[in-house]
Coordinates of N, CA, C and O in Angstrom, one line a residue:
M21 N 36.5 -40.1 40.3 CA 35.2 -39.8 41.0 C 34.4 -38.8 40.1 O 33.3 -39.0 39.9
A22 N 35.1 -37.7 39.7 CA 34.4 -36.7 38.9 C 34.0 -37.3 37.6 O 32.9 -36.9 37.1
M23 N 34.8 -38.2 37.0 CA 34.4 -38.8 35.7 C 33.2 -39.7 35.8 O 32.3 -39.6 35.0
A24 N 33.1 -40.5 36.9 CA 31.9 -41.3 37.1 C 30.7 -40.5 37.4 O 29.6 -40.8 36.9
M25 N 30.8 -39.4 38.1 CA 29.7 -38.5 38.4 C 29.2 -37.8 37.1 O 28.0 -37.7 36.9
A26 N 30.1 -37.4 36.2 CA 29.7 -36.8 34.9 C 29.0 -37.8 34.1 O 28.0 -37.5 33.4
K27 N 29.4 -39.1 34.1 CA 28.7 -40.1 33.3 C 27.3 -40.3 33.9 O 26.3 -40.5 33.1
N28 N 27.2 -40.3 35.2 CA 25.8 -40.5 35.8 C 24.9 -39.3 35.4 O 23.7 -39.6 35.1
I29 N 25.4 -38.1 35.4 CA 24.6 -37.0 35.1 C 24.2 -37.1 33.6 O 23.0 -36.8 33.3
R30 N 25.1 -37.5 32.8 CA 24.8 -37.7 31.3 C 23.6 -38.7 31.2 O 22.7 -38.5 30.4
V31 N 23.7 -39.8 31.9 CA 22.7 -40.8 31.8 C 21.3 -40.3 32.2 O 20.3 -40.5 31.6
Y32 N 21.3 -39.6 33.4 CA 20.1 -39.0 33.9 C 19.5 -38.0 32.9 O 18.3 -38.0 32.6
V33 N 20.3 -37.1 32.3 CA 19.8 -36.2 31.3 C 19.2 -36.9 30.1 O 18.1 -36.5 29.7
L34 N 19.9 -37.9 29.6 CA 19.3 -38.7 28.5 C 18.0 -39.4 28.9 O 17.1 -39.4 28.1
M35 N 17.9 -39.9 30.1 CA 16.7 -40.5 30.5 C 15.5 -39.5 30.6 O 14.4 -39.8 30.1
I36 N 15.8 -38.3 31.1 CA 14.8 -37.3 31.2 C 14.3 -36.8 29.8 O 13.1 -36.7 29.5
I37 N 15.3 -36.5 29.0 CA 14.9 -36.1 27.6 C 14.2 -37.1 26.9 O 13.2 -36.9 26.2
G38 N 14.6 -38.4 27.0 CA 13.9 -39.5 26.3 C 12.5 -39.6 26.8 O 11.6 -39.8 26.0
G39 N 12.3 -39.5 28.1 CA 10.9 -39.5 28.6 C 10.1 -38.4 28.1 O 8.9 -38.6 27.8
L40 N 10.6 -37.2 28.1 CA 9.9 -36.1 27.6 C 9.5 -36.2 26.1 O 8.5 -35.9 25.6
A41 N 10.5 -36.8 25.3 CA 10.2 -37.0 23.9 C 9.1 -37.9 23.7 O 8.4 -37.8 22.7
L42 N 8.9 -38.9 24.5 CA 7.8 -39.9 24.4 C 6.5 -39.4 24.9 O 5.5 -39.9 24.5
S43 N 6.5 -38.5 25.8 CA 5.2 -38.1 26.5 C 4.6 -36.8 26.1 O 3.5 -36.5 26.5
C44 N 5.3 -35.9 25.4 CA 4.8 -34.6 25.0 C 3.8 -34.7 23.8 O 4.3 -34.5 22.7
N45 N 2.6 -35.1 24.1 CA 1.7 -35.3 22.9 C 0.3 -34.9 23.3 O -0.7 -35.6 23.1
A46 N 0.1 -33.7 23.9 CA -1.2 -33.2 24.3 C -1.5 -31.9 23.5 O -0.6 -31.2 23.1
A47 N -2.8 -31.7 23.2 CA -3.2 -30.5 22.5 C -4.1 -29.7 23.4 O -4.8 -30.2 24.3
T48 N -4.0 -28.4 23.2 CA -4.9 -27.4 23.9 C -5.8 -26.8 22.9 O -5.3 -26.2 21.9
Y49 N -7.1 -26.9 23.0 CA -8.1 -26.4 22.1 C -8.8 -25.2 22.7 O -9.4 -25.4 23.8
I50 N -8.9 -24.1 22.1 CA -9.7 -23.0 22.4 C -11.1 -23.3 21.8 O -11.2 -23.2 20.6
V51 N -12.1 -23.6 22.6 CA -13.4 -24.0 22.1 C -14.0 -22.8 21.3 O -14.1 -21.7 21.9
G52 N -14.3 -23.1 20.1 CA -14.9 -22.0 19.2 C -13.9 -21.1 18.6 O -14.2 -20.1 18.0
D53 N -12.6 -21.4 18.8 CA -11.5 -20.6 18.3 C -11.7 -19.1 18.8 O -11.9 -18.9 20.0
T54 N -11.6 -18.1 17.9 CA -11.6 -16.7 18.4 C -13.0 -16.3 18.9 O -13.2 -15.3 19.6
S55 N -14.1 -17.0 18.5 CA -15.4 -16.7 18.9 C -15.7 -17.2 20.3 O -16.6 -16.6 21.0
G56 N -15.0 -18.2 20.7 CA -15.2 -18.7 22.1 C -16.5 -19.5 22.3 O -17.2 -19.9 21.3
W57 N -16.8 -19.7 23.6 CA -18.1 -20.4 24.0 C -19.2 -19.4 24.0 O -19.4 -18.6 24.9
D58 N -19.9 -19.3 22.8 CA -20.9 -18.2 22.6 C -22.0 -18.8 21.7 O -21.8 -19.6 20.9
I59 N -23.2 -18.2 21.9 CA -24.3 -18.6 21.1 C -24.1 -18.4 19.6 O -24.7 -19.1 18.7
S60 N -23.3 -17.4 19.2 CA -23.0 -17.1 17.8 C -22.0 -18.1 17.2 O -21.8 -18.1 16.0
T61 N -21.4 -18.9 18.0 CA -20.4 -19.9 17.5 C -21.1 -21.2 17.1 O -21.9 -21.7 17.8
D62 N -20.8 -21.7 15.9 CA -21.3 -22.9 15.4 C -20.4 -24.0 16.0 O -19.4 -24.5 15.4
L63 N -20.8 -24.5 17.2 CA -19.9 -25.4 18.0 C -19.9 -26.8 17.3 O -18.9 -27.5 17.4
D64 N -21.0 -27.2 16.6 CA -21.0 -28.5 15.9 C -19.9 -28.4 14.8 O -19.1 -29.4 14.7
S65 N -19.9 -27.4 14.1 CA -18.9 -27.3 13.0 C -17.5 -27.2 13.6 O -16.5 -27.7 13.0
W66 N -17.3 -26.4 14.7 CA -16.0 -26.3 15.3 C -15.4 -27.6 15.7 O -14.3 -27.9 15.5
S67 N -16.2 -28.5 16.3 CA -15.7 -29.8 16.9 C -15.7 -30.8 15.8 O -14.9 -31.8 15.9
Q68 N -16.4 -30.6 14.7 CA -16.4 -31.7 13.6 C -15.0 -31.8 13.0 O -14.4 -30.8 12.7
G69 N -14.6 -33.0 12.8 CA -13.3 -33.3 12.2 C -12.1 -33.3 13.1 O -11.0 -33.6 12.8
K70 N -12.3 -32.9 14.4 CA -11.3 -32.9 15.4 C -11.2 -34.2 16.1 O -12.3 -34.8 16.3
R71 N -10.0 -34.6 16.5 CA -9.9 -35.8 17.3 C -9.3 -35.4 18.6 O -8.3 -34.8 18.7
F72 N -10.1 -35.8 19.6 CA -9.7 -35.4 21.0 C -9.1 -36.7 21.7 O -9.7 -37.7 21.6
Y73 N -8.0 -36.5 22.4 CA -7.3 -37.6 23.0 C -7.2 -37.4 24.5 O -7.2 -36.2 25.0
V74 N -7.1 -38.5 25.3 CA -6.8 -38.4 26.7 C -5.6 -37.5 26.9 O -4.6 -37.7 26.2
G75 N -5.7 -36.5 27.8 CA -4.5 -35.6 28.0 C -4.7 -34.2 27.3 O -4.1 -33.3 27.7
D76 N -5.6 -34.2 26.3 CA -5.9 -32.9 25.6 C -6.6 -32.0 26.6 O -7.3 -32.4 27.6
V77 N -6.6 -30.7 26.3 CA -7.2 -29.7 27.2 C -8.2 -28.9 26.3 O -7.8 -28.4 25.3
L78 N -9.4 -28.7 26.9 CA -10.4 -27.7 26.3 C -10.4 -26.5 27.1 O -10.5 -26.5 28.3
V79 N -10.3 -25.3 26.4 CA -10.3 -24.0 27.1 C -11.6 -23.4 26.6 O -11.8 -23.1 25.4
F80 N -12.5 -23.1 27.6 CA -13.8 -22.5 27.3 C -13.7 -21.0 27.7 O -13.4 -20.8 28.9
Q81 N -13.8 -20.1 26.8 CA -13.8 -18.7 27.1 C -15.1 -18.1 26.8 O -15.7 -18.2 25.7
Y82 N -15.7 -17.4 27.9 CA -17.1 -16.9 27.8 C -17.2 -15.7 28.7 O -16.4 -15.5 29.6
S83 N -18.3 -14.9 28.4 CA -18.5 -13.7 29.2 C -18.9 -14.1 30.7 O -19.4 -15.2 30.9
S84 N -18.8 -13.1 31.6 CA -19.1 -13.4 33.0 C -20.6 -13.6 33.1 O -21.1 -14.1 34.2
S85 N -21.5 -13.2 32.2 CA -22.9 -13.4 32.3 C -23.3 -14.8 31.8 O -24.4 -15.2 31.9
Q86 N -22.3 -15.6 31.3 CA -22.6 -17.0 30.8 C -22.1 -18.0 31.8 O -21.4 -17.6 32.8
S87 N -22.4 -19.2 31.5 CA -21.8 -20.3 32.3 C -21.7 -21.6 31.5 O -22.2 -21.6 30.4
L88 N -21.1 -22.6 32.0 CA -20.8 -23.8 31.3 C -21.1 -24.9 32.3 O -20.7 -24.9 33.4
N89 N -21.8 -26.0 31.7 CA -22.1 -27.1 32.5 C -21.6 -28.4 31.8 O -21.8 -28.5 30.6
E90 N -21.0 -29.3 32.5 CA -20.8 -30.7 32.0 C -21.9 -31.5 32.5 O -22.3 -31.5 33.7
V91 N -22.6 -32.3 31.5 CA -23.8 -33.0 31.9 C -23.7 -34.4 31.3 O -22.8 -34.8 30.5
T92 N -24.7 -35.3 31.6 CA -24.8 -36.6 31.0 C -25.4 -36.5 29.6 O -25.9 -35.4 29.2
R93 N -25.3 -37.6 28.9 CA -25.9 -37.6 27.5 C -27.3 -37.3 27.5 O -27.8 -36.5 26.7
E94 N -28.1 -37.8 28.5 CA -29.5 -37.5 28.5 C -29.8 -36.0 28.8 O -30.6 -35.4 28.1
N95 N -29.1 -35.5 29.7 CA -29.2 -34.0 30.0 C -28.7 -33.2 28.8 O -29.3 -32.1 28.6
Y96 N -27.8 -33.6 28.1 CA -27.3 -33.0 26.9 C -28.4 -32.9 25.8 O -28.7 -31.9 25.3
N97 N -29.0 -34.1 25.6 CA -30.1 -34.2 24.6 C -31.3 -33.3 24.9 O -32.0 -32.8 24.0
T98 N -31.6 -33.2 26.2 CA -32.8 -32.4 26.6 C -32.5 -31.0 27.1 O -33.4 -30.3 27.5
C99 N -31.2 -30.6 27.1 CA -30.7 -29.3 27.6 C -31.2 -29.1 29.1 O -31.6 -28.0 29.5
N100 N -31.1 -30.2 29.9 CA -31.4 -30.1 31.3 C -30.2 -29.5 32.0 O -29.2 -30.1 32.0
T101 N -30.4 -28.3 32.6 CA -29.3 -27.6 33.2 C -29.5 -27.6 34.7 O -28.7 -26.9 35.4
T102 N -30.4 -28.4 35.3 CA -30.6 -28.4 36.7 C -29.9 -29.6 37.4 O -29.6 -29.5 38.6
N103 N -29.5 -30.6 36.7 CA -28.8 -31.8 37.2 C -27.5 -32.0 36.5 O -27.5 -32.7 35.5
V104 N -26.5 -31.3 36.9 CA -25.2 -31.2 36.1 C -24.1 -32.0 36.9 O -24.2 -32.2 38.1
L105 N -23.1 -32.5 36.1 CA -22.0 -33.2 36.7 C -21.0 -32.1 37.3 O -20.5 -32.3 38.4
K106 N -20.8 -31.1 36.5 CA -19.9 -30.0 36.9 C -20.4 -28.7 36.4 O -20.9 -28.6 35.2
A107 N -20.3 -27.6 37.2 CA -20.8 -26.3 36.7 C -19.6 -25.3 36.8 O -18.8 -25.4 37.8
Y108 N -19.4 -24.5 35.8 CA -18.3 -23.5 35.8 C -18.9 -22.1 35.5 O -19.8 -22.0 34.7
T109 N -18.4 -21.1 36.1 CA -18.9 -19.8 35.9 C -17.8 -18.7 35.8 O -18.1 -17.5 35.8
N110 N -16.5 -19.1 35.8 CA -15.5 -18.1 35.9 C -15.1 -17.4 34.6 O -14.2 -16.5 34.6
G111 N -15.7 -17.8 33.4 CA -15.4 -17.1 32.2 C -14.2 -17.6 31.4 O -14.0 -17.3 30.3
N112 N -13.4 -18.4 32.1 CA -12.2 -19.0 31.5 C -11.9 -20.3 32.1 O -11.1 -20.5 33.0
T113 N -12.6 -21.3 31.6 CA -12.6 -22.7 32.2 C -11.7 -23.6 31.4 O -11.8 -23.7 30.1
T114 N -10.9 -24.3 32.1 CA -10.0 -25.3 31.4 C -10.4 -26.7 31.9 O -10.5 -26.9 33.1
V115 N -10.7 -27.5 30.9 CA -11.1 -28.9 31.2 C -10.1 -29.9 30.6 O -9.9 -29.9 29.3
T116 N -9.4 -30.7 31.4 CA -8.5 -31.7 30.9 C -9.3 -33.0 30.6 O -10.0 -33.4 31.5
L117 N -9.1 -33.5 29.4 CA -9.8 -34.7 29.1 C -9.0 -35.9 29.6 O -8.0 -36.3 29.0
S118 N -9.4 -36.4 30.8 CA -8.6 -37.3 31.5 C -8.9 -38.8 31.3 O -8.1 -39.7 31.7
Q119 N -10.0 -39.1 30.6 CA -10.3 -40.5 30.3 C -11.0 -40.6 29.0 O -11.7 -39.7 28.6
P120 N -11.0 -41.8 28.3 CA -11.7 -41.9 27.0 C -13.2 -42.0 27.2 O -13.6 -42.3 28.3
G121 N -13.9 -41.6 26.2 CA -15.4 -41.7 26.3 C -16.0 -40.4 25.8 O -15.3 -39.4 25.4
Q122 N -17.3 -40.3 25.9 CA -18.1 -39.1 25.5 C -18.1 -38.1 26.6 O -18.3 -38.5 27.8
R123 N -17.9 -36.8 26.3 CA -18.1 -35.7 27.2 C -19.1 -34.8 26.7 O -19.1 -34.5 25.4
F124 N -20.0 -34.2 27.5 CA -21.1 -33.4 27.1 C -21.1 -32.1 27.8 O -21.0 -32.1 29.0
F125 N -21.1 -31.0 27.1 CA -21.0 -29.6 27.6 C -22.2 -28.8 27.1 O -22.5 -28.9 25.9
V126 N -22.9 -28.1 28.0 CA -24.0 -27.2 27.6 C -23.9 -25.9 28.3 O -23.2 -25.7 29.3
S127 N -24.5 -24.9 27.7 CA -24.6 -23.6 28.4 C -25.5 -23.8 29.6 O -26.4 -24.6 29.7
G128 N -25.1 -23.0 30.7 CA -25.9 -23.0 31.9 C -27.3 -22.4 31.7 O -28.2 -22.6 32.6
N129 N -27.5 -21.7 30.6 CA -28.8 -21.1 30.3 C -29.5 -22.0 29.4 O -29.1 -22.2 28.2
R130 N -30.6 -22.6 29.8 CA -31.3 -23.7 29.0 C -31.7 -23.1 27.7 O -31.7 -23.9 26.7
L131 N -32.2 -21.9 27.6 CA -32.6 -21.3 26.3 C -31.4 -21.3 25.3 O -31.6 -21.6 24.1
L132 N -30.3 -20.9 25.8 CA -29.1 -20.9 24.9 C -28.7 -22.3 24.5 O -28.3 -22.5 23.3
C133 N -28.8 -23.2 25.4 CA -28.5 -24.6 25.1 C -29.5 -25.1 24.0 O -29.0 -25.7 23.0
L134 N -30.8 -24.8 24.1 CA -31.8 -25.2 23.1 C -31.5 -24.5 21.8 O -31.8 -25.0 20.7
G135 N -30.8 -23.3 21.8 CA -30.4 -22.6 20.6 C -29.2 -23.1 20.0 O -28.7 -22.6 19.0
G136 N -28.5 -24.1 20.6 CA -27.3 -24.7 20.0 C -26.1 -24.5 20.7 O -25.0 -25.0 20.3
M137 N -26.1 -23.9 21.9 CA -24.9 -23.6 22.6 C -24.6 -24.9 23.5 O -24.8 -24.9 24.7
K138 N -24.2 -25.9 22.8 CA -23.8 -27.2 23.5 C -22.8 -27.9 22.6 O -22.8 -27.7 21.4
M139 N -22.1 -28.8 23.2 CA -21.1 -29.5 22.4 C -20.8 -30.8 23.1 O -20.7 -31.0 24.3
Q140 N -20.6 -31.9 22.2 CA -20.1 -33.2 22.7 C -18.8 -33.5 22.1 O -18.6 -33.1 20.9
V141 N -17.9 -34.1 22.8 CA -16.7 -34.6 22.3 C -16.5 -36.0 22.6 O -16.8 -36.5 23.7
N142 N -15.8 -36.7 21.7 CA -15.5 -38.1 21.9 C -14.0 -38.1 22.2 O -13.2 -37.8 21.3
V143 N -13.6 -38.6 23.4 CA -12.2 -38.6 23.8 C -11.7 -40.0 23.5 O -12.2 -41.0 24.0
E144 N -10.6 -40.0 22.7 CA -10.0 -41.3 22.4 C -8.8 -41.6 23.3 O -8.2 -40.7 23.8
N145 N -8.5 -42.9 23.4 CA -7.3 -43.2 24.1 C -6.0 -42.7 23.4 O -6.0 -42.7 22.2
N146 N -5.0 -42.4 24.2 CA -3.8 -41.9 23.7 C -2.7 -42.7 24.3 O -2.6 -42.7 25.5
Q147 N -1.9 -43.4 23.5 CA -0.9 -44.4 24.0 C 0.1 -43.8 24.9 O 0.5 -44.4 25.9
S148 N 0.4 -42.5 24.8 CA 1.4 -41.9 25.7 C 0.8 -41.6 27.0 O 1.5 -41.2 27.9
F149 N -0.5 -41.7 27.2 CA -1.2 -41.4 28.5 C -1.8 -42.7 29.0 O -2.5 -42.6 30.0
S150 N -1.6 -43.8 28.4 CA -2.3 -45.0 28.9 C -1.3 -46.2 28.8 O -0.2 -46.1 28.2
P151 N -1.6 -47.3 29.5 CA -0.7 -48.5 29.4 C -0.5 -48.9 28.0 O -1.3 -48.6 27.1
A152 N 0.7 -49.5 27.8 CA 1.1 -50.0 26.4 C 0.0 -50.9 25.9 O -0.5 -51.8 26.5
A153 N -0.3 -50.7 24.6 CA -1.3 -51.5 23.9 C -0.6 -52.2 22.7 O 0.6 -51.9 22.4
A154 N -1.3 -53.2 22.1 CA -0.7 -53.9 21.0 C -0.5 -52.9 19.8 O -1.3 -52.0 19.7
P155 N 0.6 -53.0 19.1 CA 0.8 -52.1 18.0 C -0.3 -52.2 16.9 O -0.9 -53.2 16.7
Q156 N -0.6 -51.0 16.4 CA -1.7 -50.9 15.4 C -1.0 -50.8 14.0 O 0.1 -50.2 13.9
P157 N -1.7 -51.4 13.0 CA -1.1 -51.2 11.6 C -1.1 -49.8 11.2 O -1.9 -49.0 11.6
P158 N -0.1 -49.4 10.4 CA 0.0 -48.0 9.9 C -1.2 -47.6 9.1 O -1.8 -48.5 8.4
P159 N -1.7 -46.4 9.1 CA -2.8 -46.0 8.3 C -2.5 -46.1 6.8 O -1.3 -46.0 6.4
Q160 N -3.5 -46.3 6.0 CA -3.3 -46.5 4.6 C -2.8 -45.2 3.9 O -2.1 -45.2 2.9
S161 N -3.2 -44.1 4.4 CA -2.9 -42.8 3.9 C -1.5 -42.4 4.4 O -1.1 -42.7 5.5
N162 N -0.8 -41.6 3.5 CA 0.5 -41.1 3.9 C 0.4 -39.8 4.8 O 1.4 -39.4 5.3
S163 N -0.8 -39.2 4.9 CA -0.9 -38.0 5.7 C -1.7 -38.3 6.9 O -2.7 -39.1 6.9
L164 N -1.3 -37.7 8.0 CA -2.0 -37.9 9.3 C -3.1 -36.8 9.4 O -2.9 -35.7 8.9
P165 N -4.2 -37.2 10.1 CA -5.2 -36.2 10.3 C -4.7 -35.0 11.2 O -3.9 -35.2 12.1
R166 N -5.2 -33.8 10.9 CA -4.8 -32.6 11.6 C -5.7 -32.5 12.9 O -6.9 -32.9 12.8
P167 N -5.3 -32.0 14.0 CA -6.2 -31.9 15.1 C -7.2 -30.8 15.0 O -8.1 -30.7 15.8
S168 N -7.1 -30.0 14.0 CA -8.1 -28.9 13.8 C -8.3 -28.8 12.3 O -7.4 -29.0 11.5
S169 N -9.5 -28.4 11.9 CA -9.8 -28.2 10.5 C -9.3 -26.8 10.0 O -9.2 -26.6 8.8
K170 N -9.1 -25.9 10.9 CA -8.6 -24.6 10.5 C -7.1 -24.5 10.7 O -6.6 -25.0 11.6
T171 N -6.4 -23.8 9.8 CA -5.0 -23.7 9.9 C -4.6 -22.2 9.7 O -5.2 -21.5 9.0
D172 N -3.5 -21.9 10.4 CA -2.9 -20.6 10.2 C -2.0 -20.7 8.9 O -1.9 -21.7 8.3
N173 N -1.4 -19.6 8.6 CA -0.5 -19.6 7.4 C 0.6 -20.6 7.4 O 1.1 -21.1 6.4
D174 N 1.1 -20.9 8.6 CA 2.2 -21.9 8.8 C 1.8 -23.3 8.8 O 2.6 -24.2 9.1
G175 N 0.5 -23.6 8.7 CA 0.0 -25.0 8.7 C -0.3 -25.5 10.0 O -0.8 -26.6 10.2
V176 N -0.1 -24.7 11.1 CA -0.5 -25.1 12.4 C -1.9 -24.9 12.7 O -2.4 -23.8 12.4
P177 N -2.7 -25.8 13.2 CA -4.1 -25.6 13.4 C -4.3 -24.4 14.4 O -3.7 -24.3 15.4
S178 N -5.3 -23.6 14.0 CA -5.6 -22.5 14.9 C -6.4 -23.0 16.1 O -7.1 -23.9 16.0
G179 N -6.1 -22.3 17.2 CA -6.8 -22.7 18.4 C -6.3 -23.9 19.1 O -6.9 -24.5 20.0
S180 N -5.2 -24.5 18.6 CA -4.7 -25.7 19.3 C -3.1 -25.6 19.3 O -2.5 -24.9 18.5
T181 N -2.6 -26.3 20.2 CA -1.2 -26.5 20.3 C -0.9 -27.9 20.6 O -1.4 -28.5 21.5
R182 N -0.1 -28.5 19.7 CA 0.2 -29.9 19.9 C 1.7 -30.1 19.8 O 2.3 -29.7 18.7
L183 N 2.4 -30.5 20.8 CA 3.8 -30.7 20.8 C 4.0 -32.2 20.7 O 3.7 -32.9 21.6
V184 N 4.5 -32.6 19.5 CA 4.8 -34.0 19.3 C 6.3 -34.1 18.9 O 6.7 -33.5 18.0
I185 N 7.0 -34.8 19.7 CA 8.4 -35.0 19.4 C 8.6 -36.5 19.3 O 8.3 -37.3 20.2
G186 N 9.1 -36.9 18.2 CA 9.3 -38.3 17.9 C 10.2 -38.5 16.8 O 10.5 -37.6 16.0
G187 N 10.6 -39.8 16.5 CA 11.4 -40.1 15.3 C 12.7 -39.3 15.3 O 13.4 -39.3 16.3
K188 N 12.9 -38.6 14.2 CA 14.2 -37.9 14.0 C 14.3 -36.8 15.0 O 15.4 -36.5 15.5
E189 N 13.2 -36.1 15.3 CA 13.3 -35.0 16.3 C 13.8 -35.5 17.6 O 14.6 -34.9 18.3
A190 N 13.2 -36.6 18.1 CA 13.6 -37.1 19.4 C 15.1 -37.5 19.4 O 15.8 -37.3 20.4
L191 N 15.5 -38.2 18.3 CA 16.9 -38.6 18.3 C 17.8 -37.4 18.2 O 18.9 -37.4 18.8
G192 N 17.4 -36.4 17.5 CA 18.2 -35.1 17.4 C 18.4 -34.5 18.8 O 19.4 -34.0 19.2
I193 N 17.3 -34.4 19.6 CA 17.3 -33.8 20.9 C 18.2 -34.7 21.8 O 19.1 -34.1 22.5
V194 N 18.0 -36.0 21.8 CA 18.9 -36.9 22.6 C 20.3 -36.7 22.2 O 21.2 -36.6 23.1
F195 N 20.6 -36.7 20.9 CA 22.0 -36.5 20.5 C 22.6 -35.2 20.9 O 23.7 -35.1 21.4
A196 N 21.8 -34.1 20.8 CA 22.3 -32.8 21.2 C 22.6 -32.8 22.7 O 23.6 -32.2 23.2
C197 N 21.7 -33.4 23.5 CA 21.9 -33.4 24.9 C 23.2 -34.3 25.3 O 23.9 -33.9 26.2
Y198 N 23.4 -35.3 24.5 CA 24.6 -36.1 24.8 C 25.8 -35.3 24.5 O 26.8 -35.3 25.3
V199 N 25.8 -34.6 23.4 CA 27.0 -33.8 23.0 C 27.2 -32.7 24.1 O 28.4 -32.5 24.5
I200 N 26.1 -32.1 24.5 CA 26.3 -31.0 25.6 C 26.8 -31.7 26.9 O 27.6 -31.1 27.5
S201 N 26.3 -32.9 27.2 CA 26.8 -33.5 28.4 C 28.3 -33.8 28.4 O 28.9 -33.9 29.4
L202 N 28.8 -34.1 27.2 CA 30.2 -34.3 27.1 C 31.1 -33.2 27.5 O 32.2 -33.3 28.0
A203 N 30.5 -32.0 27.4 CA 31.2 -30.8 27.8 C 31.5 -30.7 29.3 O 32.3 -30.0 29.8
F204 N 30.6 -31.5 30.1 CA 30.7 -31.5 31.5 C 31.7 -32.5 32.1 O 31.9 -32.6 33.3
I205 N 32.3 -33.3 31.2 CA 33.3 -34.3 31.6 C 34.6 -33.7 31.9 O 35.1 -32.8 31.3

């Protein structure tokens, strides 16, 4: 009885670890990096070259005298701050990119928006957050694009966190869990 129970536990642990290894693929971006959501931040340059995926998170940090609005494309282009989709004022706003498509953010102050305090992001589908799709051919290049154009000394993009476990790492974790589960037999 104890032997069968230990085997069941081992199978459950492997299933959980395997599921985590396949689904941990989201990034958190601090909009504007250390400058934050501010008129002095070049938001176009900050977002340029980044790829945003379903499941990624944008963190907007701004002073209590500022605000953030999510708007339509038309309101983005005209800096219309009176007809918004969502308004935020808490100074530390987290927005999860839950579906693919264009998202548009502007300052709640129309003059600041006209001065460039606005940002649009294109959210791409992410296979780990969507139904299975047909396999895509591998990219021609041997290097994968980085989620951020800025990097710290260790090569990790600044202002973002992306936990990707796959390939050898996933197999290593599953094997380690299997060995650990043997100790419970």
